[in-house]
PDB file of C-alpha atoms and ligand atoms in Angstrom:
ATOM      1  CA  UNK A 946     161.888  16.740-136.187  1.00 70.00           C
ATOM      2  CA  UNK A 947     163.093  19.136-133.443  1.00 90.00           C
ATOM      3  CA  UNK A 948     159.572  20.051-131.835  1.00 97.00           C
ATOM      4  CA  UNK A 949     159.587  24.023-129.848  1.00 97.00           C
ATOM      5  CA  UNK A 950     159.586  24.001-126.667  1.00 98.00           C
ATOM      6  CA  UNK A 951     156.900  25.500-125.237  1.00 98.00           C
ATOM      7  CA  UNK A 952     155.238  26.571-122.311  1.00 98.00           C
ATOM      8  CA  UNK A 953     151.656  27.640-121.330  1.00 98.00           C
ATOM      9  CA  UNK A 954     150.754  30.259-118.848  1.00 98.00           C
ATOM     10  CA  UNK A 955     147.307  29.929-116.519  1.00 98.00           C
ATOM     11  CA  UNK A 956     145.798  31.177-114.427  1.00 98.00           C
ATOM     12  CA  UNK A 957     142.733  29.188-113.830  1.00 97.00           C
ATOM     13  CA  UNK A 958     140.222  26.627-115.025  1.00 98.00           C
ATOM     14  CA  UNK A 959     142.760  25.291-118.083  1.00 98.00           C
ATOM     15  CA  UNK A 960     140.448  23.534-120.510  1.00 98.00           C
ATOM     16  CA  UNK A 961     142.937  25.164-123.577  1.00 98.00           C
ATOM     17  CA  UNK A 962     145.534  24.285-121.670  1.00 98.00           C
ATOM     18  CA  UNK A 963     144.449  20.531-121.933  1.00 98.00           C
ATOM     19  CA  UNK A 964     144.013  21.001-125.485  1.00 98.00           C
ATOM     20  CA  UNK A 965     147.330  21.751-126.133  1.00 98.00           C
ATOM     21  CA  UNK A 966     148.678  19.224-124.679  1.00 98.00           C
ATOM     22  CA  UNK A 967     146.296  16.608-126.299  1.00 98.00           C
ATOM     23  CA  UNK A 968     147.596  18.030-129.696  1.00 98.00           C
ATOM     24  CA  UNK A 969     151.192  18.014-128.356  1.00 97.00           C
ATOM     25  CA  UNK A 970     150.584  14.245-127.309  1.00 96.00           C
ATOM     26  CA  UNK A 971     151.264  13.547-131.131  1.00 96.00           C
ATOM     27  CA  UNK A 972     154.706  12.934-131.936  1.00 95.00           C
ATOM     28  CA  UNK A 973     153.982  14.699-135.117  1.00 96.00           C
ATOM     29  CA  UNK A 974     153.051  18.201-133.374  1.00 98.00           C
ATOM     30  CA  UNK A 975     155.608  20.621-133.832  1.00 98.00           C
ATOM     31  CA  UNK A 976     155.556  22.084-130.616  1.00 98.00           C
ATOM     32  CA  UNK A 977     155.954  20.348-127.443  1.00 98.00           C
ATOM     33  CA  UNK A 978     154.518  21.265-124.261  1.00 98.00           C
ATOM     34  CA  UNK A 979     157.319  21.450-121.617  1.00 98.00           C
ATOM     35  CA  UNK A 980     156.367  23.682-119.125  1.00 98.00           C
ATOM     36  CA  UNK A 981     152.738  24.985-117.406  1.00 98.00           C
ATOM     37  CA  UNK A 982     153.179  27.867-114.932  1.00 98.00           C
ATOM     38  CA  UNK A 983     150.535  29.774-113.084  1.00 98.00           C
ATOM     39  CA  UNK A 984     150.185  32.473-110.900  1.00 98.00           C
ATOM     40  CA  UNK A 985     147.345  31.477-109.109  1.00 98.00           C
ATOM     41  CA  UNK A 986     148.068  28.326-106.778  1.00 97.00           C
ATOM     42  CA  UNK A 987     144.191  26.818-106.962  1.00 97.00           C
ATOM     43  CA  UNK A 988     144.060  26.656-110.834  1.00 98.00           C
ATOM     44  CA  UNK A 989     142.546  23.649-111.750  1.00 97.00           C
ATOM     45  CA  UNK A 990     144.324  23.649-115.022  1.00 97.00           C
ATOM     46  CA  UNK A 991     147.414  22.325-112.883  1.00 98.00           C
ATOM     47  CA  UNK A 992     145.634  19.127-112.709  1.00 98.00           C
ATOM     48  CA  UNK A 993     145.957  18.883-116.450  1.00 98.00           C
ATOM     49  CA  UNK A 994     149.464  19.457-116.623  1.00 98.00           C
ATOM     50  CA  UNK A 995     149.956  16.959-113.789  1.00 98.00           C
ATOM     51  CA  UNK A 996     147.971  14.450-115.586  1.00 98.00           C
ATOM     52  CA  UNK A 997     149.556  14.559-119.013  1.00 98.00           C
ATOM     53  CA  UNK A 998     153.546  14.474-116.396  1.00 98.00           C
ATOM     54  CA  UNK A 999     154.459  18.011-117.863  1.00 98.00           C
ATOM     55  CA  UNK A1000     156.176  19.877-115.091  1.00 98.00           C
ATOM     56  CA  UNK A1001     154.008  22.270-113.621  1.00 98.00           C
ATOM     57  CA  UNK A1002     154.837  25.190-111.602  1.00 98.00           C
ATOM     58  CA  UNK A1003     153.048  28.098-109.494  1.00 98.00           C
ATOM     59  CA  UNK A1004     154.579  31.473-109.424  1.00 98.00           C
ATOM     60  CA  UNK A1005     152.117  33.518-107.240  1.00 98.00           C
ATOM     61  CA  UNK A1006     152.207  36.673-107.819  1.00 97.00           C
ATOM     62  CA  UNK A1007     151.120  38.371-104.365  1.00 97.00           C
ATOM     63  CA  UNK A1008     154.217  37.167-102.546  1.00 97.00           C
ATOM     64  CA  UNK A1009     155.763  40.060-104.936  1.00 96.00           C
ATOM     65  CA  UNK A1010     153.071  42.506-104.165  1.00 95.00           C
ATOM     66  CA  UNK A1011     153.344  45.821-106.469  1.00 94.00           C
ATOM     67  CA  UNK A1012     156.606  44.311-107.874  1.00 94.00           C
ATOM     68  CA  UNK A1013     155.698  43.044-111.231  1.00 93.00           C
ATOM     69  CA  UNK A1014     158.924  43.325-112.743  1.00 94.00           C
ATOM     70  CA  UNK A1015     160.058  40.997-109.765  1.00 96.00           C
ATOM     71  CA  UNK A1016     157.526  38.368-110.760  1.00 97.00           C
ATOM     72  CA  UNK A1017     157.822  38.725-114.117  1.00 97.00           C
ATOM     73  CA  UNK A1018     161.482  38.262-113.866  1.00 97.00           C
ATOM     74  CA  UNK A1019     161.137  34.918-111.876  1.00 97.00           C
ATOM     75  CA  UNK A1020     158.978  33.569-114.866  1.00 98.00           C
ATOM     76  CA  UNK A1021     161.354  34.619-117.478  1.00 98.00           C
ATOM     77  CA  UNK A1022     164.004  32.972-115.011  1.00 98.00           C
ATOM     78  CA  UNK A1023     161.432  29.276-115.078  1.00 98.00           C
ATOM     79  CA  UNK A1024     160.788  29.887-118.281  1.00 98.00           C
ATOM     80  CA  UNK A1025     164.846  30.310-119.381  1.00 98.00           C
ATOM     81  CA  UNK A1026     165.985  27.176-117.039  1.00 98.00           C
ATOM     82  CA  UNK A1027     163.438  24.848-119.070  1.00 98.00           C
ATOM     83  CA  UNK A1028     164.640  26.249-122.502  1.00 98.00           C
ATOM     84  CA  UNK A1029     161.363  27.320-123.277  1.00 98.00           C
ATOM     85  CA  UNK A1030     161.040  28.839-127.016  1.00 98.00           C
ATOM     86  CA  UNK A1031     157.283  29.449-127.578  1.00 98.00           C
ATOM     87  CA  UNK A1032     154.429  30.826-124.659  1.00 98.00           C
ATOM     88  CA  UNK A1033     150.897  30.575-124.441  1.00 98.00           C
ATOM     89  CA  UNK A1034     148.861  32.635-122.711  1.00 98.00           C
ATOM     90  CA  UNK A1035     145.220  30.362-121.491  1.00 98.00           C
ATOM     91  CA  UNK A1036     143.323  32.340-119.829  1.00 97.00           C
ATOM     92  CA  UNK A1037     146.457  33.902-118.029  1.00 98.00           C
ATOM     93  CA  UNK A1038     144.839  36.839-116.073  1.00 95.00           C
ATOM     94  CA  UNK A1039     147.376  39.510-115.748  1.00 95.00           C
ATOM     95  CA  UNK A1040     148.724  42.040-117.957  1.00 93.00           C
ATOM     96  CA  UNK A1041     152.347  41.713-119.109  1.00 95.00           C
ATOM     97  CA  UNK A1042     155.003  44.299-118.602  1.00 94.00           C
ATOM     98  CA  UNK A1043     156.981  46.250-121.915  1.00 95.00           C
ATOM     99  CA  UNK A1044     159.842  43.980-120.680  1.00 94.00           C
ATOM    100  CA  UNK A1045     158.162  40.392-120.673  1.00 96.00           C
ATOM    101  CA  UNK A1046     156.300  41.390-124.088  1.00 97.00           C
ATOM    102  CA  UNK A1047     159.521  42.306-125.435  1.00 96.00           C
ATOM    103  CA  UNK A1048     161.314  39.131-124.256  1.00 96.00           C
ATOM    104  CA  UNK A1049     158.862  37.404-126.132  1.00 97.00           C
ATOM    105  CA  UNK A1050     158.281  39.068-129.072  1.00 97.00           C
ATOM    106  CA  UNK A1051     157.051  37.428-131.742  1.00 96.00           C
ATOM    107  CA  UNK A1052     157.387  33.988-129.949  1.00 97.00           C
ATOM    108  CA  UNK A1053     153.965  34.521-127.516  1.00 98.00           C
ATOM    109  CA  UNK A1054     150.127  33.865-128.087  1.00 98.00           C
ATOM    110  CA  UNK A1055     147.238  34.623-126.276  1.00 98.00           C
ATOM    111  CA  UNK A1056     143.300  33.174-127.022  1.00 98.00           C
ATOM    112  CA  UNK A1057     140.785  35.706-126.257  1.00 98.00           C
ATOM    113  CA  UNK A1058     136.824  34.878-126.788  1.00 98.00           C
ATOM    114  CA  UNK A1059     135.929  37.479-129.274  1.00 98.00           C
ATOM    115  CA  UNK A1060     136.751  38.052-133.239  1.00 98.00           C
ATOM    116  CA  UNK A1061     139.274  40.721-132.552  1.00 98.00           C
ATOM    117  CA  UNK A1062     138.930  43.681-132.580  1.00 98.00           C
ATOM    118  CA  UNK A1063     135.698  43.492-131.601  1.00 98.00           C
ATOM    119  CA  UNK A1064     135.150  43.240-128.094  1.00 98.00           C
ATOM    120  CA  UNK A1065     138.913  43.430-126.305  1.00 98.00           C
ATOM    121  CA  UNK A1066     139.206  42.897-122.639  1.00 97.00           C
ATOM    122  CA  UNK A1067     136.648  40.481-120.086  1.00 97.00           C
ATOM    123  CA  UNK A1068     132.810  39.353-120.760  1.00 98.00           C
ATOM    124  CA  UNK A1069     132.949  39.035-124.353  1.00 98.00           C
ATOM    125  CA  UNK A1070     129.995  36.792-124.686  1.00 98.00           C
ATOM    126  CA  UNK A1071     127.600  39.260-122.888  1.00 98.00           C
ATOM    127  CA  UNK A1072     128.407  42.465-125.026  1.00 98.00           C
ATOM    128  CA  UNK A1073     128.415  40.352-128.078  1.00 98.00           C
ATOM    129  CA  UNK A1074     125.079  39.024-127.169  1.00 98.00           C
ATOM    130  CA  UNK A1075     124.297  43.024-126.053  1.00 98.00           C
ATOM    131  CA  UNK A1076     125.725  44.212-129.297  1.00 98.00           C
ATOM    132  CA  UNK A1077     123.085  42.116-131.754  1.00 98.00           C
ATOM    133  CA  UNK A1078     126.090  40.692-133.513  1.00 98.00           C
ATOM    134  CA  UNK A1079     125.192  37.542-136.041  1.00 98.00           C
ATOM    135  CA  UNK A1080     128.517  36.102-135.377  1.00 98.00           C
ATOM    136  CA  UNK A1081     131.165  35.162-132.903  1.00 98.00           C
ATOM    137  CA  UNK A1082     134.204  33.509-132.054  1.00 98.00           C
ATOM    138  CA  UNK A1083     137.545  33.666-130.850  1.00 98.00           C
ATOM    139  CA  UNK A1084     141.372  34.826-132.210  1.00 98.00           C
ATOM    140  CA  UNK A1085     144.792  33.683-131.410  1.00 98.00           C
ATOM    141  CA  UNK A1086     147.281  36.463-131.875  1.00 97.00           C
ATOM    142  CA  UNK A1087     150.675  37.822-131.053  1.00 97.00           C
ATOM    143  CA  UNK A1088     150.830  39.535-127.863  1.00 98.00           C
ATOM    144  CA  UNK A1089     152.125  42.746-128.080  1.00 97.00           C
ATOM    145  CA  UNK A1090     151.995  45.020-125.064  1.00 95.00           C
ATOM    146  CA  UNK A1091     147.988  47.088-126.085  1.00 94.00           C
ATOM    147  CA  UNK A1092     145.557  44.277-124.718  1.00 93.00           C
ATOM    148  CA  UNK A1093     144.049  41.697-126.925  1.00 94.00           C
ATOM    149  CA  UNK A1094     145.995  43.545-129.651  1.00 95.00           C
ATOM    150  CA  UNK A1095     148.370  42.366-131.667  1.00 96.00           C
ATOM    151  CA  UNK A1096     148.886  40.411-135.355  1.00 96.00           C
ATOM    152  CA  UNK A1097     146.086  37.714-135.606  1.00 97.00           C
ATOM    153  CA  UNK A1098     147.394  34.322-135.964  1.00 97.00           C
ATOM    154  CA  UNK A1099     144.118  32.230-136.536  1.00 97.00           C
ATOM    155  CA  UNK A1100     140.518  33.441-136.368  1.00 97.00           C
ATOM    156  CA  UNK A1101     137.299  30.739-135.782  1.00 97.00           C
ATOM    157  CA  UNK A1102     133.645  31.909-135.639  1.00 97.00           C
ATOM    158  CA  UNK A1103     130.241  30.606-134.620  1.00 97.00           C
ATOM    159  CA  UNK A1104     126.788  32.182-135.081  1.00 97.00           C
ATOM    160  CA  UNK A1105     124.866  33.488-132.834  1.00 98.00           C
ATOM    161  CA  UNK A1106     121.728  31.748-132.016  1.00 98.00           C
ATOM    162  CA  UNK A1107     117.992  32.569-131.183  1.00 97.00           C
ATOM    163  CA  UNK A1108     117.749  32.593-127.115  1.00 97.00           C
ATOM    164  CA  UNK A1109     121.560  32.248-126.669  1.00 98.00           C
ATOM    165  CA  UNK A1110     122.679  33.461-123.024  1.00 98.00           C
ATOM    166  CA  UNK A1111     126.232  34.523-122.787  1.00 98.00           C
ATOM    167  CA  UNK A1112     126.847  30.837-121.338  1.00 98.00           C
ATOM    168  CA  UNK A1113     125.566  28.775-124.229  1.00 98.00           C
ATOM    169  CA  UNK A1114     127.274  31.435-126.404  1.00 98.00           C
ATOM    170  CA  UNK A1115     130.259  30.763-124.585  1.00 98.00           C
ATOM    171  CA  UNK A1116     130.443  27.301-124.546  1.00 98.00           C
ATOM    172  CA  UNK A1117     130.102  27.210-128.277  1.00 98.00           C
ATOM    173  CA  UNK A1118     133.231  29.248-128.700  1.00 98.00           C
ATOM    174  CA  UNK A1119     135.227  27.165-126.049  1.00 98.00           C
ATOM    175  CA  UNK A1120     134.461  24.346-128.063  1.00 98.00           C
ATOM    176  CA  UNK A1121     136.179  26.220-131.184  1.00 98.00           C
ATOM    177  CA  UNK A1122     138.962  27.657-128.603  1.00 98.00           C
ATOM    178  CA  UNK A1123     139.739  24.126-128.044  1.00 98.00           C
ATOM    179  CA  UNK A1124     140.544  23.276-131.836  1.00 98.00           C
ATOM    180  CA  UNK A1125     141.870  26.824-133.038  1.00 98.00           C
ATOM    181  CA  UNK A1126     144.719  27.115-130.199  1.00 98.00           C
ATOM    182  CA  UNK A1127     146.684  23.920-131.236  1.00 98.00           C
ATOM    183  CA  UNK A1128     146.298  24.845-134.967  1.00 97.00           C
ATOM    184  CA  UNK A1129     147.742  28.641-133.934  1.00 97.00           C
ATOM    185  CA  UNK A1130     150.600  27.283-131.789  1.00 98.00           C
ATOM    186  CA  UNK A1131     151.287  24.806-134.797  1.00 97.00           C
ATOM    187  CA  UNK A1132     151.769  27.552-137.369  1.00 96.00           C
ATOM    188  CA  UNK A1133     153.590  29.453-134.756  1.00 97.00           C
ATOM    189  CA  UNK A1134     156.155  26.112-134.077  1.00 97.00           C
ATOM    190  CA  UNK A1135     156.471  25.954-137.433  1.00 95.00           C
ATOM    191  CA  UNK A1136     157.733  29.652-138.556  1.00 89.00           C
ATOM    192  CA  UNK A1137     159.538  30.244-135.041  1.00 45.00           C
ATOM    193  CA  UNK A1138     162.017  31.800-134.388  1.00 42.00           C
ATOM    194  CA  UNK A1139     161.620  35.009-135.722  1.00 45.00           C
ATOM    195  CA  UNK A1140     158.114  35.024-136.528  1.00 50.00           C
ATOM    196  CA  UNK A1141     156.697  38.767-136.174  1.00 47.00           C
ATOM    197  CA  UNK A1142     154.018  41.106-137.640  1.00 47.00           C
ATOM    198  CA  UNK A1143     154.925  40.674-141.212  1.00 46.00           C
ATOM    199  CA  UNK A1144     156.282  37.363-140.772  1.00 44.00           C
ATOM    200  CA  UNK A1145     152.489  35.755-139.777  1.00 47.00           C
ATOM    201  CA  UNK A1146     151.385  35.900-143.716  1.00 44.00           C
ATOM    202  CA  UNK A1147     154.365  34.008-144.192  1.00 42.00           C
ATOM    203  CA  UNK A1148     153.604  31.553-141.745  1.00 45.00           C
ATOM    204  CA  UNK A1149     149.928  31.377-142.525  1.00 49.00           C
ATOM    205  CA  UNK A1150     147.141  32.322-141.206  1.00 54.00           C
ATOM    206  CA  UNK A1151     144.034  30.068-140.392  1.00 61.00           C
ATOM    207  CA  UNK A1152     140.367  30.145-140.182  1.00 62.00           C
ATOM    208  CA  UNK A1153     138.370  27.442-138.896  1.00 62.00           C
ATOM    209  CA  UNK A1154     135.298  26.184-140.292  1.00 51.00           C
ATOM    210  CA  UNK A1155     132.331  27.465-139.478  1.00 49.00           C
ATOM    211  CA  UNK A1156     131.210  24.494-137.849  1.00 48.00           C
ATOM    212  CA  UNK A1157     127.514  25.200-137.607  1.00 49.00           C
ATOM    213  CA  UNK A1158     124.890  26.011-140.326  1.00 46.00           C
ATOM    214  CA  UNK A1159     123.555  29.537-140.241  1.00 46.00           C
ATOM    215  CA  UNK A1160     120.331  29.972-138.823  1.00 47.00           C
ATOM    216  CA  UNK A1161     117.435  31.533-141.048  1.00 45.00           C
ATOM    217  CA  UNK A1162     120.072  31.381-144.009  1.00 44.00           C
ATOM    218  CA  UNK A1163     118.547  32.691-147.387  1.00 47.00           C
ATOM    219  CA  UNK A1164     117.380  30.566-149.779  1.00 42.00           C
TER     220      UNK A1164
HETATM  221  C1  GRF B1630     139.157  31.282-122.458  1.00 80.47           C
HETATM  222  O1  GRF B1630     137.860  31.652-122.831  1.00 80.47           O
HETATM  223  C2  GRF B1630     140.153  32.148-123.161  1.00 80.47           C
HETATM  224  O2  GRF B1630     139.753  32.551-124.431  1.00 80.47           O
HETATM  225  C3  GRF B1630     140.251  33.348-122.259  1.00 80.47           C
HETATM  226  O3  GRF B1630     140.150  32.818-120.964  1.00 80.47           O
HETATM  227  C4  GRF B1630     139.437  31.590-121.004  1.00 80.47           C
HETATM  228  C5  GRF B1630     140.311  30.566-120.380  1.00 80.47           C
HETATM  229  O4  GRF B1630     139.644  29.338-120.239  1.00 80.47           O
HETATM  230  N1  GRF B1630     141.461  34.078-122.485  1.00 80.47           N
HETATM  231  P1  GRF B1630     140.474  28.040-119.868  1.00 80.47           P
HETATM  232  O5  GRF B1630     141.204  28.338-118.577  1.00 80.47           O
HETATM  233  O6  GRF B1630     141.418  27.763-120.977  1.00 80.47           O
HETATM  234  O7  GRF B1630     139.457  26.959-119.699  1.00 80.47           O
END
């Protein structure tokens, strides 16, 4: 089996990025991790990527200052030499451009810490905790070019408990993060090419198990 090519973009700590490559360790996986990049030089998540001997490479964005087109253009350029097919945005923290959206259409995920729609953008755990919601969790979608927009690939929640903070909220949705991003890049691998809006029902969509019983459920 051919697996797709695929790259992850960071920016940071990494900790999705290292689950993707533990589920791309198996010969089995569909996709195959072949390139890391990130824009910031001190990510941690480099380690990973160093660890697991998939080439890992820093594209810094400030050396291009206002130019994002310019550094945007030098990842599609990495990106292009190592035949990448499939990207993942982990905790990649910059907007894309139109152009590197389009480039990519249909063939680029992103993990963000809420149940899209609710909650877009940063601190997720804090307005969810703020908003008195019951559950939680995290989506993989498509990126398109509105922010944590776009077709939902995979979905995985966790309730909220009595006396959470927004850090042991968080940490219970890394923990799904962790599981649901392999499973998303795995459906992706396996409808790519060509996989857009209409074509994710046709690729099929996941929810993970709740993996935690409900508090106060009724009887
Ligand atoms: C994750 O919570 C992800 O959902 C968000 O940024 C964070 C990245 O964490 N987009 P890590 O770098 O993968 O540990």
């Amino acid at each position: 089996m051919s697996r797709r090519r695929t790259a992850v973009l960071i920016s940071g700590r990494g900790s999705n990025l290292a689950a993707l490559l533990g589920a791309s360790r198996e010969r089995s996986y569909p996709a195959e991790i072949a390139l890391v990049i990130a824009n910031e030089p001190a990510a941690a998540g480099l380690a990973h990527a160093a660890a697991a001997g998939v080439a890992g490479a820093v594209i810094d964005h400030r050396p291009f200052g206002r130019d994002r087109a310019a550094h945007e253009g030098a990842m599609i350029a990495a990106l292009g030499a190592a035949g990448i097919e499939l990207v993942c945005l982990a905790g990649y923290m910059r907007r894309l451009s139109p152009r590197m959206v389009a480039h990519f259409a249909g063939r680029m995920l992103n993990i963000h810490p809420s149940l899209l729609p609710a909650f877009p953008g940063l601190n997720t755990h804090a307005r969810a905790l703020a908003a008195g919601v019951k559950l939680h969790g995290c989506t993989v979608h498509l990126v398109t070019e509105a922010l944590d927009d776009g077709p939902i690939v995979a979905q995985a929640a966790v309730p909220v408990l009595p006396g959470d903070t927004a850090a042991t909220l968080g940490a219970r949705v890394l923990a799904q993060e962790h599981l649901l991003y392999p499973l998303a890049l795995a459906l992706l691998a396996r409808g790519a090419p060509g996989m857009v809006a209409e074509g994710v029902a046709a690729a099929g969509t996941a929810a993970l198990q709740n993996p935690l019983p409900l508090p106060g459920a009724l009887p």
